[in-house]
Tab-separated table of N, CA and C in Angstrom:
chain	number	residue	atom	x	y	z
A	1	MET	N	106.906	34.641	142.007
A	1	MET	CA	107.873	33.937	142.938
A	1	MET	C	107.280	33.840	144.425
A	2	THR	N	107.557	32.662	145.132
A	2	THR	CA	107.023	32.616	146.386
A	2	THR	C	108.211	32.714	147.321
A	3	HIS	N	108.000	33.877	148.519
A	3	HIS	CA	108.874	34.008	149.367
A	3	HIS	C	108.841	33.355	150.454
A	4	THR	N	109.678	32.762	151.240
A	4	THR	CA	109.326	31.976	152.554
A	4	THR	C	109.439	32.726	153.601
A	5	ILE	N	108.679	32.932	154.495
A	5	ILE	CA	109.106	33.570	155.518
A	5	ILE	C	108.571	32.908	156.888
A	6	LEU	N	109.771	33.093	157.964
A	6	LEU	CA	109.644	32.118	159.306
A	6	LEU	C	108.997	33.115	160.268
A	7	ILE	N	107.841	32.672	161.107
A	7	ILE	CA	107.472	33.519	161.950
A	7	ILE	C	107.489	32.647	163.319
A	8	ALA	N	108.224	33.632	164.433
A	8	ALA	CA	108.811	32.752	165.614
A	8	ALA	C	107.905	33.723	166.601
A	9	ASP	N	107.156	33.022	167.452
A	9	ASP	CA	106.379	33.719	168.493
A	9	ASP	C	105.686	32.689	169.294
A	10	ASP	N	105.670	32.679	170.573
A	10	ASP	CA	105.254	31.523	171.341
A	10	ASP	C	103.897	31.489	171.685
A	11	HIS	N	103.166	32.707	171.008
A	11	HIS	CA	101.822	32.654	171.224
A	11	HIS	C	101.181	32.192	169.853
A	12	ALA	N	100.620	31.107	169.970
A	12	ALA	CA	100.009	30.679	168.481
A	12	ALA	C	98.908	31.556	167.829
A	13	ASP	N	98.196	32.479	168.776
A	13	ASP	CA	97.152	33.249	168.288
A	13	ASP	C	97.896	34.426	167.113
A	14	LEU	N	98.915	34.896	167.785
A	14	LEU	CA	99.679	36.055	167.167
A	14	LEU	C	100.192	35.456	165.899
A	15	ARG	N	100.836	34.114	165.964
A	15	ARG	CA	101.253	33.474	164.620
A	15	ARG	C	100.147	33.227	163.695
A	16	LYS	N	98.972	33.111	163.989
A	16	LYS	CA	97.920	32.851	163.277
A	16	LYS	C	97.491	34.320	162.699
A	17	LEU	N	97.643	35.213	163.367
A	17	LEU	CA	97.064	36.581	162.970
A	17	LEU	C	98.320	37.021	161.793
A	18	ILE	N	99.502	36.675	161.868
A	18	ILE	CA	100.473	37.208	160.915
A	18	ILE	C	100.244	36.267	159.810
A	19	ARG	N	99.982	34.902	160.054
A	19	ARG	CA	100.014	33.798	158.745
A	19	ARG	C	98.797	34.479	158.103
A	20	MET	N	97.723	34.673	158.932
A	20	MET	CA	96.510	35.292	157.834
A	20	MET	C	96.700	36.360	157.297
A	21	THR	N	97.532	37.402	157.822
A	21	THR	CA	97.833	38.868	157.365
A	21	THR	C	98.709	38.388	155.679
A	22	LEU	N	99.575	37.577	155.768
A	22	LEU	CA	100.439	37.237	154.984
A	22	LEU	C	99.599	36.132	153.827
A	23	LEU	N	98.496	35.485	153.977
A	23	LEU	CA	97.684	34.852	153.144
A	23	LEU	C	97.313	35.501	151.896
A	24	GLY	N	97.368	35.085	150.722
A	24	GLY	CA	97.161	35.876	149.745
A	24	GLY	C	98.174	36.312	148.833
A	25	GLY	N	99.216	36.294	149.593
A	25	GLY	CA	100.387	37.402	149.160
A	25	GLY	C	101.207	36.297	148.387
A	26	PRO	N	102.219	36.507	147.915
A	26	PRO	CA	103.289	35.404	147.402
A	26	PRO	C	104.367	35.037	148.356
A	27	PHE	N	103.504	34.541	149.249
A	27	PHE	CA	104.508	34.021	150.680
A	27	PHE	C	103.780	32.578	150.976
A	28	SER	N	104.959	31.692	151.550
A	28	SER	CA	104.558	30.369	152.084
A	28	SER	C	105.226	30.738	153.681
A	29	VAL	N	104.561	29.997	154.436
A	29	VAL	CA	105.309	30.581	155.973
A	29	VAL	C	105.784	29.112	156.805
A	30	MET	N	106.622	29.216	157.362
A	30	MET	CA	107.005	28.709	158.334
A	30	MET	C	106.835	29.221	159.817
A	31	GLU	N	106.598	28.118	160.646
A	31	GLU	CA	106.236	28.712	162.059
A	31	GLU	C	106.977	27.927	162.989
A	32	ALA	N	107.850	28.641	164.232
A	32	ALA	CA	108.305	28.359	165.634
A	32	ALA	C	107.552	28.547	166.653
A	33	GLU	N	107.775	28.210	167.718
A	33	GLU	CA	107.138	28.583	168.944
A	33	GLU	C	107.995	29.252	169.897
A	34	ASP	N	109.507	28.903	169.678
A	34	ASP	CA	110.474	29.391	170.521
A	34	ASP	C	111.756	29.988	169.874
A	35	GLY	N	113.037	30.466	170.603
A	35	GLY	CA	114.017	30.752	169.771
A	35	GLY	C	114.731	29.610	169.237
A	36	PRO	N	115.268	28.455	170.070
A	36	PRO	CA	115.863	27.503	169.247
A	36	PRO	C	115.202	26.869	168.326
A	37	GLN	N	113.625	26.580	168.439
A	37	GLN	CA	113.124	26.196	166.930
A	37	GLN	C	113.305	27.152	165.876
A	38	ALA	N	113.344	28.456	166.247
A	38	ALA	CA	113.207	29.221	165.103
A	38	ALA	C	114.728	29.324	164.393
A	39	LEU	N	115.644	29.242	165.147
A	39	LEU	CA	117.131	29.274	164.847
A	39	LEU	C	117.578	27.915	163.768
A	40	ALA	N	117.014	26.637	164.066
A	40	ALA	CA	116.743	25.551	163.884
A	40	ALA	C	116.158	25.591	162.171
A	41	ALA	N	114.987	26.254	162.572
A	41	ALA	CA	114.220	26.409	161.009
A	41	ALA	C	114.739	27.075	160.062
A	42	ALA	N	115.568	28.104	160.659
A	42	ALA	CA	116.119	29.353	159.948
A	42	ALA	C	117.398	28.664	159.013
A	43	ARG	N	118.118	27.702	159.822
A	43	ARG	CA	119.347	27.318	159.371
A	43	ARG	C	118.878	25.956	158.422
A	44	ALA	N	117.799	25.305	158.652
A	44	ALA	CA	117.404	24.160	157.907
A	44	ALA	C	116.887	24.787	156.456
A	45	ARG	N	115.917	25.974	156.405
A	45	ARG	CA	114.994	26.232	155.255
A	45	ARG	C	115.704	27.484	154.710
A	46	ARG	N	116.352	28.254	155.417
A	46	ARG	CA	116.699	29.678	155.003
A	46	ARG	C	115.781	30.480	154.455
A	47	PRO	N	114.927	31.015	155.461
A	47	PRO	CA	113.790	31.699	154.651
A	47	PRO	C	114.261	33.065	154.293
A	48	ASP	N	113.305	33.510	153.122
A	48	ASP	CA	113.596	34.875	152.678
A	48	ASP	C	113.714	36.018	153.986
A	49	LEU	N	112.572	35.695	154.785
A	49	LEU	CA	112.575	36.859	155.827
A	49	LEU	C	111.909	36.181	156.834
A	50	ILE	N	112.458	36.911	158.408
A	50	ILE	CA	111.992	36.313	159.651
A	50	ILE	C	111.157	37.033	160.211
A	51	ILE	N	110.148	36.998	160.988
A	51	ILE	CA	109.586	37.660	162.043
A	51	ILE	C	109.771	37.275	163.435
A	52	LEU	N	110.258	37.781	164.199
A	52	LEU	CA	110.820	37.449	165.413
A	52	LEU	C	110.016	38.174	166.658
A	53	ASP	N	109.424	37.162	167.647
A	53	ASP	CA	108.802	37.785	168.302
A	53	ASP	C	110.320	38.050	169.709
A	54	VAL	N	110.467	39.192	170.363
A	54	VAL	CA	111.512	39.432	171.218
A	54	VAL	C	111.288	38.394	172.553
A	55	MET	N	110.443	38.339	173.445
A	55	MET	CA	110.302	37.423	174.408
A	55	MET	C	109.641	36.110	174.237
A	56	MET	N	110.561	35.221	174.035
A	56	MET	CA	109.985	33.826	173.845
A	56	MET	C	110.934	33.029	174.916
A	57	PRO	N	110.243	31.898	175.156
A	57	PRO	CA	110.569	30.866	175.776
A	57	PRO	C	111.782	29.986	175.448
A	58	GLY	N	112.540	29.200	176.062
A	58	GLY	CA	113.307	28.167	175.299
A	58	GLY	C	114.946	28.542	175.708
A	59	GLY	N	115.079	29.521	176.325
A	59	GLY	CA	116.414	29.836	176.103
A	59	GLY	C	117.117	30.815	175.325
A	60	LEU	N	116.302	30.979	174.211
A	60	LEU	CA	116.755	32.105	173.287
A	60	LEU	C	115.740	33.155	172.865
A	61	ASP	N	116.176	34.179	173.392
A	61	ASP	CA	114.907	35.598	173.132
A	61	ASP	C	115.238	35.991	171.545
A	62	GLY	N	114.277	36.830	171.287
A	62	GLY	CA	114.384	37.321	169.705
A	62	GLY	C	115.612	37.910	169.542
A	63	TYR	N	115.984	38.774	170.512
A	63	TYR	CA	117.563	39.255	170.038
A	63	TYR	C	118.381	38.561	169.860
A	64	GLN	N	118.816	37.300	170.734
A	64	GLN	CA	119.711	36.344	170.631
A	64	GLN	C	119.646	35.466	169.183
A	65	VAL	N	118.317	35.420	169.092
A	65	VAL	CA	117.919	34.493	167.792
A	65	VAL	C	118.643	35.282	166.539
A	66	CYS	N	118.145	36.559	166.445
A	66	CYS	CA	118.709	37.716	165.496
A	66	CYS	C	120.182	37.899	165.392
A	67	ALA	N	120.732	37.637	166.447
A	67	ALA	CA	122.281	38.212	166.562
A	67	ALA	C	122.873	36.778	165.784
A	68	GLN	N	122.290	35.783	166.455
A	68	GLN	CA	122.999	34.272	165.838
A	68	GLN	C	122.739	34.510	164.382
A	69	VAL	N	121.542	34.726	163.805
A	69	VAL	CA	121.187	34.942	162.585
A	69	VAL	C	122.143	35.804	161.586
A	70	LYS	N	122.476	36.876	162.239
A	70	LYS	CA	123.235	38.005	161.628
A	70	LYS	C	124.865	37.693	161.517
A	71	ALA	N	125.029	36.801	162.287
A	71	ALA	CA	126.425	36.350	162.578
A	71	ALA	C	126.714	35.049	161.601
A	72	ASP	N	125.805	34.402	161.055
A	72	ASP	CA	125.788	33.164	160.386
A	72	ASP	C	126.356	33.564	159.071
A	73	PRO	N	127.239	33.077	158.414
A	73	PRO	CA	127.473	33.777	157.048
A	73	PRO	C	126.314	33.248	155.890
A	74	THR	N	125.799	31.979	155.950
A	74	THR	CA	124.678	31.647	155.258
A	74	THR	C	123.270	32.422	155.282
A	75	LEU	N	122.909	32.841	156.494
A	75	LEU	CA	121.792	33.706	156.661
A	75	LEU	C	122.130	35.182	157.268
A	76	ARG	N	122.911	35.691	157.145
A	76	ARG	CA	123.431	37.507	157.355
A	76	ARG	C	122.447	38.232	156.453
A	77	ASP	N	122.230	37.706	155.342
A	77	ASP	CA	121.581	38.579	154.574
A	77	ASP	C	119.956	38.624	154.710
A	78	VAL	N	119.505	37.533	155.251
A	78	VAL	CA	118.072	37.324	155.891
A	78	VAL	C	117.567	38.512	156.427
A	79	PRO	N	116.628	39.315	155.979
A	79	PRO	CA	115.881	40.578	156.996
A	79	PRO	C	115.286	39.715	157.918
A	80	VAL	N	115.543	40.799	159.171
A	80	VAL	CA	114.541	40.282	160.433
A	80	VAL	C	113.826	41.273	160.810
A	81	ILE	N	112.865	41.149	161.066
A	81	ILE	CA	111.854	42.040	161.716
A	81	ILE	C	111.182	41.739	163.225
A	82	LEU	N	111.934	42.366	164.275
A	82	LEU	CA	111.601	41.900	165.508
A	82	LEU	C	110.335	42.702	166.166
A	83	VAL	N	109.426	41.908	166.686
A	83	VAL	CA	108.064	42.033	167.082
A	83	VAL	C	108.043	42.265	168.574
A	84	THR	N	107.558	43.235	169.245
A	84	THR	CA	107.593	43.239	170.574
A	84	THR	C	106.521	44.243	171.363
A	85	ALA	N	106.306	43.963	172.654
A	85	ALA	CA	105.591	44.839	173.024
A	85	ALA	C	106.337	46.097	173.830
A	86	ARG	N	107.360	45.668	173.775
A	86	ARG	CA	108.339	46.934	174.413
A	86	ARG	C	109.209	47.919	173.682
A	87	ALA	N	108.509	48.888	173.892
A	87	ALA	CA	108.942	50.031	173.088
A	87	ALA	C	109.651	51.255	173.699
A	88	GLN	N	110.702	50.682	174.839
A	88	GLN	CA	111.595	51.595	175.154
A	88	GLN	C	112.698	51.914	174.438
A	89	ARG	N	113.513	52.839	174.371
A	89	ARG	CA	114.717	53.184	173.742
A	89	ARG	C	115.766	52.153	173.952
A	90	ALA	N	115.898	51.633	175.035
A	90	ALA	CA	116.753	50.442	175.183
A	90	ALA	C	116.484	49.452	174.378
A	91	ASP	N	115.298	48.974	174.352
A	91	ASP	CA	114.640	47.940	173.674
A	91	ASP	C	114.863	48.108	171.899
A	92	LEU	N	114.841	49.226	171.766
A	92	LEU	CA	114.910	49.632	170.478
A	92	LEU	C	116.520	49.408	169.795
A	93	GLN	N	117.134	49.811	170.868
A	93	GLN	CA	118.667	49.825	170.910
A	93	GLN	C	119.110	48.504	170.833
A	94	ALA	N	118.754	47.551	171.685
A	94	ALA	CA	119.076	46.259	171.763
A	94	ALA	C	118.733	45.442	170.109
A	95	GLY	N	117.687	45.895	169.705
A	95	GLY	CA	117.069	45.369	168.525
A	95	GLY	C	118.548	45.721	167.291
A	96	GLN	N	118.475	47.112	167.206
A	96	GLN	CA	119.509	47.467	166.322
A	96	GLN	C	120.568	47.063	166.733
A	97	ASP	N	121.164	46.603	167.863
A	97	ASP	CA	122.408	45.975	168.352
A	97	ASP	C	122.661	44.453	167.871
A	98	ALA	N	121.409	44.065	167.759
A	98	ALA	CA	121.517	42.531	167.092
A	98	ALA	C	121.312	42.357	165.996
A	99	GLY	N	121.143	43.404	165.352
A	99	GLY	CA	121.080	43.380	163.830
A	99	GLY	C	119.725	43.295	163.236
A	100	ALA	N	118.678	43.828	163.797
A	100	ALA	CA	117.340	43.562	163.170
A	100	ALA	C	117.329	45.003	162.179
A	101	ASP	N	116.574	44.225	161.165
A	101	ASP	CA	116.363	45.346	160.128
A	101	ASP	C	115.340	46.327	159.990
A	102	ALA	N	114.300	45.758	160.920
A	102	ALA	CA	112.961	46.713	161.346
A	102	ALA	C	112.417	45.938	162.808
A	103	TYR	N	111.704	46.891	163.472
A	103	TYR	CA	111.245	46.862	164.765
A	103	TYR	C	109.732	47.399	164.789
A	104	LEU	N	108.865	46.602	165.067
A	104	LEU	CA	107.357	46.373	165.186
A	104	LEU	C	106.717	46.161	166.491
A	105	VAL	N	106.067	47.265	167.124
A	105	VAL	CA	105.840	47.500	168.349
A	105	VAL	C	104.199	46.892	168.457
A	106	LYS	N	103.908	45.982	169.138
A	106	LYS	CA	102.741	45.490	169.708
A	106	LYS	C	101.949	46.837	170.268
A	107	PRO	N	100.513	46.631	170.184
A	107	PRO	CA	99.980	45.816	169.030
A	107	PRO	C	100.412	46.760	167.663
A	108	PHE	N	100.322	45.980	166.644
A	108	PHE	CA	100.822	46.504	165.380
A	108	PHE	C	99.432	46.508	164.250
A	109	SER	N	99.781	47.177	163.182
A	109	SER	CA	98.309	46.753	162.218
A	109	SER	C	98.982	45.686	161.213
A	110	PRO	N	97.938	44.995	161.176
A	110	PRO	CA	98.475	44.094	159.898
A	110	PRO	C	98.890	44.569	158.888
A	111	MET	N	98.213	45.898	158.511
A	111	MET	CA	98.631	46.609	157.220
A	111	MET	C	99.794	46.958	157.382
A	112	GLU	N	100.256	47.413	158.407
A	112	GLU	CA	101.993	47.698	158.908
A	112	GLU	C	102.652	46.575	158.482
A	113	LEU	N	102.500	45.743	159.085
A	113	LEU	CA	103.166	44.431	158.725
A	113	LEU	C	103.447	44.350	157.423
A	114	LEU	N	102.205	44.003	156.904
A	114	LEU	CA	102.022	43.390	155.218
A	114	LEU	C	103.276	44.554	154.455
A	115	GLU	N	103.017	45.732	154.651
A	115	GLU	CA	103.800	46.829	154.161
A	115	GLU	C	105.329	46.820	154.073
A	116	ARG	N	105.897	46.569	155.349
A	116	ARG	CA	107.142	46.192	155.672
A	116	ARG	C	107.589	45.064	155.118
A	117	VAL	N	106.729	43.891	155.397
A	117	VAL	CA	107.256	42.693	154.392
A	117	VAL	C	107.226	42.999	152.980
A	118	THR	N	106.384	43.321	152.513
A	118	THR	CA	106.597	43.657	151.026
A	118	THR	C	107.343	44.695	150.545
A	119	ALA	N	108.120	45.801	151.257
A	119	ALA	CA	108.992	46.704	150.993
A	119	ALA	C	110.613	45.981	151.335
A	120	MET	N	110.676	45.110	152.203
A	120	MET	CA	111.826	44.369	152.514
A	120	MET	C	112.067	43.387	151.466
A	121	LEU	N	110.755	42.653	150.982
A	121	LEU	CA	111.208	41.785	150.070
A	121	LEU	C	111.069	42.014	148.484
A	122	GLY	N	110.648	43.548	148.007
A	122	GLY	CA	110.687	44.231	146.917
A	122	GLY	C	109.560	43.262	146.311
A	123	THR	N	108.433	43.073	146.954
A	123	THR	CA	107.057	42.295	146.328
A	123	THR	C	106.007	43.322	145.857
């Protein structure tokens, strides 16, 4: 069974790193460059998991996208991993408040990301 994962990050190189990390696994990948694109993609295709950068342009940051995903009855069960360079307690709390299922601090190990994804999807 293939799991669809949405990667939302304004940095193409980080999206590529995540995509390459997931290659070879039972995953198909969708990508978005900003918050509005991420939310639209999630609503259009309902991924099995969302990996969201916190700091993105477009008027919706990762916290806001996460909160809207978790408030949507058709998406609320989709696990969300927030990815950010910000690791202060307030940042982690903001992620929890938005409903994130996990929080990865940059720079993170690709193996750590893969372990989180496979654990959350049960693959």
